[in-house]
Amino acid sequence: NRARADERDSEQPGCIGEMEPSDEARESAKMRRDLDPMAPHVGLDNHFQHVLGEFPEPILISDAAGLVQWANSAAAALTGWTLSELYGRTFDSLVSANELSEIARARGVHDTRELKRFHCLLRTKSGEHREVSVSASEGPATLRLYLFRDTRRQREIERQLLAQVADKQELEAF
């Protein structure tokens, strides 16, 4: 009965089972393999590569020297560099080491690797500086994972709200 139930479950939409991946999923996996030659060196198994690769937020993984060893497509979209261009790029080429040092100094920490959450400017391929929020975490084998959040939309909403408050105060004062 258990085998029959498992067989029925695998036939149900949305259930995990022995289902064939779609042509689109196969093509996506092939593109990730083609664009992600460094992933095996980072020590991510296929499951985690897929999960992080599909994550909607930009993610970078760097080694102890600060060289990007892995990135997802959201990171490529945010920075403007392709995945292959991001590999081997220094983290300092994306976020200024001086800016990180200033943030660390302001927070009273000695090593920028101690920073777990911070806001900074991210340099894109086009030279644009984008406001981002960063969460950083130490991984295995001296790897460091960076999760970026593009805060431009949030900042624009804040500016609009502040402008509305200022307009209302001006009207009330009138």
Coordinates of C-alpha atoms in Angstrom, one line a residue:
N1 CA 0.0 0.0 0.0
R2 CA 2.8 2.4 0.8
A3 CA 4.4 1.9 -2.6
R4 CA 1.0 2.6 -4.2
A5 CA 0.6 5.8 -2.2
D6 CA 4.1 7.0 -3.1
E7 CA 3.3 6.2 -6.7
R8 CA 0.0 8.2 -6.6
D9 CA 1.7 11.1 -4.8
S10 CA 4.4 11.3 -7.5
E11 CA 1.7 11.7 -10.1
Q12 CA 0.0 14.6 -8.3
P13 CA 0.9 18.2 -9.5
G14 CA 3.2 19.9 -7.0
C15 CA 4.3 16.7 -5.3
I16 CA 7.9 15.5 -5.1
G17 CA 8.3 12.3 -7.0
E18 CA 10.1 10.7 -9.9
M19 CA 8.9 13.3 -12.4
E20 CA 10.8 14.1 -15.6
P21 CA 12.1 17.7 -15.6
S22 CA 10.6 20.0 -18.3
D23 CA 12.6 21.0 -21.3
E24 CA 12.8 24.5 -19.8
A25 CA 14.2 23.0 -16.5
R26 CA 16.8 20.9 -18.5
E27 CA 17.8 24.0 -20.5
S28 CA 18.1 26.1 -17.4
A29 CA 20.3 23.4 -15.7
K30 CA 22.5 23.2 -18.8
M31 CA 22.9 27.0 -18.9
R32 CA 23.9 27.0 -15.1
R33 CA 26.4 24.2 -15.8
D34 CA 27.8 26.1 -18.7
L35 CA 27.9 29.4 -16.9
D36 CA 29.0 27.9 -13.5
P37 CA 32.3 26.1 -14.0
M38 CA 33.6 27.3 -10.6
A39 CA 30.7 25.9 -8.5
P40 CA 32.3 22.5 -7.8
H41 CA 35.3 24.3 -6.4
V42 CA 33.1 26.2 -3.9
G43 CA 31.9 22.9 -2.4
L44 CA 28.2 23.4 -3.1
D45 CA 26.4 20.2 -4.0
N46 CA 23.9 20.3 -6.9
H47 CA 20.9 20.8 -4.5
F48 CA 22.4 23.9 -2.9
Q49 CA 23.6 25.3 -6.3
H50 CA 20.0 25.0 -7.5
V51 CA 18.4 26.5 -4.4
L52 CA 20.9 29.5 -4.3
G53 CA 20.8 29.8 -8.1
E54 CA 17.1 30.3 -8.1
F55 CA 17.0 32.6 -5.0
P56 CA 15.5 35.9 -6.0
E57 CA 18.0 38.0 -4.0
P58 CA 21.5 38.5 -5.4
I59 CA 24.0 36.2 -3.8
L60 CA 27.8 36.1 -4.1
I61 CA 30.3 33.7 -2.5
S62 CA 33.9 34.7 -2.1
D63 CA 37.0 32.9 -0.9
A64 CA 39.3 34.1 1.9
A65 CA 41.2 36.4 -0.6
G66 CA 37.9 38.1 -1.5
L67 CA 37.6 36.6 -5.0
V68 CA 34.1 35.8 -6.2
Q69 CA 33.8 32.0 -6.5
W70 CA 30.1 31.8 -7.2
A71 CA 27.2 34.1 -8.0
N72 CA 23.5 33.6 -8.9
S73 CA 21.8 35.2 -11.9
A74 CA 20.2 37.9 -9.6
A75 CA 23.7 39.1 -8.6
A76 CA 24.6 39.3 -12.3
A77 CA 21.5 41.3 -13.0
L78 CA 22.2 43.7 -10.1
T79 CA 25.8 44.3 -10.9
G80 CA 25.6 44.3 -14.7
W81 CA 28.4 41.7 -15.1
T82 CA 27.7 38.3 -16.5
L83 CA 28.2 35.3 -14.3
S84 CA 31.5 34.4 -16.0
E85 CA 32.7 38.0 -15.6
L86 CA 31.9 37.9 -11.8
Y87 CA 34.0 34.8 -11.2
G88 CA 37.4 35.7 -10.0
R89 CA 36.5 39.4 -9.6
T90 CA 37.5 40.8 -6.2
F91 CA 34.7 41.8 -3.8
D92 CA 36.6 45.1 -3.4
S93 CA 35.9 45.8 -7.1
L94 CA 32.1 45.7 -6.2
V95 CA 32.2 47.3 -2.8
S96 CA 35.0 49.7 -1.9
A97 CA 37.4 48.3 0.8
N98 CA 37.7 51.9 2.1
E99 CA 33.9 52.1 2.6
L100 CA 33.9 48.7 4.4
S101 CA 36.7 49.9 6.6
E102 CA 34.9 53.1 7.5
I103 CA 31.7 51.1 8.3
A104 CA 33.8 48.7 10.5
R105 CA 35.5 51.6 12.3
A106 CA 32.2 53.3 12.9
R107 CA 30.9 50.1 14.5
G108 CA 34.0 49.5 16.5
V109 CA 35.1 46.3 14.8
H110 CA 38.7 45.6 13.7
D111 CA 38.1 43.3 10.7
T112 CA 35.6 44.0 7.9
R113 CA 34.9 40.2 7.9
E114 CA 33.2 40.8 11.3
L115 CA 30.5 42.9 9.6
K116 CA 27.3 40.8 9.3
R117 CA 24.8 43.5 8.1
F118 CA 25.6 46.8 6.5
H119 CA 24.4 49.3 3.9
C120 CA 26.9 50.4 1.2
L121 CA 27.2 51.4 -2.4
L122 CA 27.7 48.7 -4.9
R123 CA 29.6 49.5 -8.1
T124 CA 28.0 48.1 -11.3
K125 CA 29.7 47.3 -14.6
S126 CA 28.5 50.6 -16.0
G127 CA 30.1 52.5 -13.1
E128 CA 26.8 53.3 -11.5
H129 CA 26.6 53.2 -7.7
R130 CA 23.6 51.4 -6.2
E131 CA 22.5 51.5 -2.6
V132 CA 22.3 48.0 -1.2
S133 CA 21.8 46.3 2.1
V134 CA 24.2 43.4 2.6
S135 CA 24.0 40.4 4.9
A136 CA 27.3 38.5 5.2
S137 CA 28.0 35.1 6.7
E138 CA 31.1 32.9 7.1
G139 CA 30.8 29.6 5.3
P140 CA 32.8 26.4 5.3
A141 CA 36.5 26.5 4.3
T142 CA 36.9 30.3 4.7
L143 CA 34.1 31.0 2.2
R144 CA 32.0 34.1 2.8
L145 CA 28.4 34.4 1.5
Y146 CA 27.0 37.8 0.7
L147 CA 23.2 38.4 0.2
F148 CA 22.4 41.7 -1.4
R149 CA 19.1 43.7 -1.3
D150 CA 18.7 46.5 -3.8
T151 CA 17.3 49.3 -1.7
R152 CA 16.7 51.8 -4.5
R153 CA 12.9 51.3 -4.6
Q154 CA 12.6 51.4 -0.8
R155 CA 14.6 54.6 -0.7
E156 CA 12.5 56.2 -3.4
I157 CA 9.3 55.4 -1.4
E158 CA 10.9 56.9 1.7
R159 CA 11.8 60.1 -0.2
Q160 CA 8.2 60.4 -1.6
L161 CA 6.7 59.9 1.9
L162 CA 9.1 62.5 3.4
A163 CA 8.1 64.9 0.6
Q164 CA 4.4 64.3 1.3
V165 CA 4.9 65.0 5.0
A166 CA 6.8 68.2 4.3
D167 CA 4.0 69.3 1.9
K168 CA 1.4 68.6 4.6
Q169 CA 3.3 70.5 7.2
E170 CA 3.7 73.4 4.8
L171 CA 0.0 73.5 4.2
E172 CA -0.8 73.3 7.9
A173 CA 1.6 76.1 8.6
F174 CA -0.1 78.2 5.9

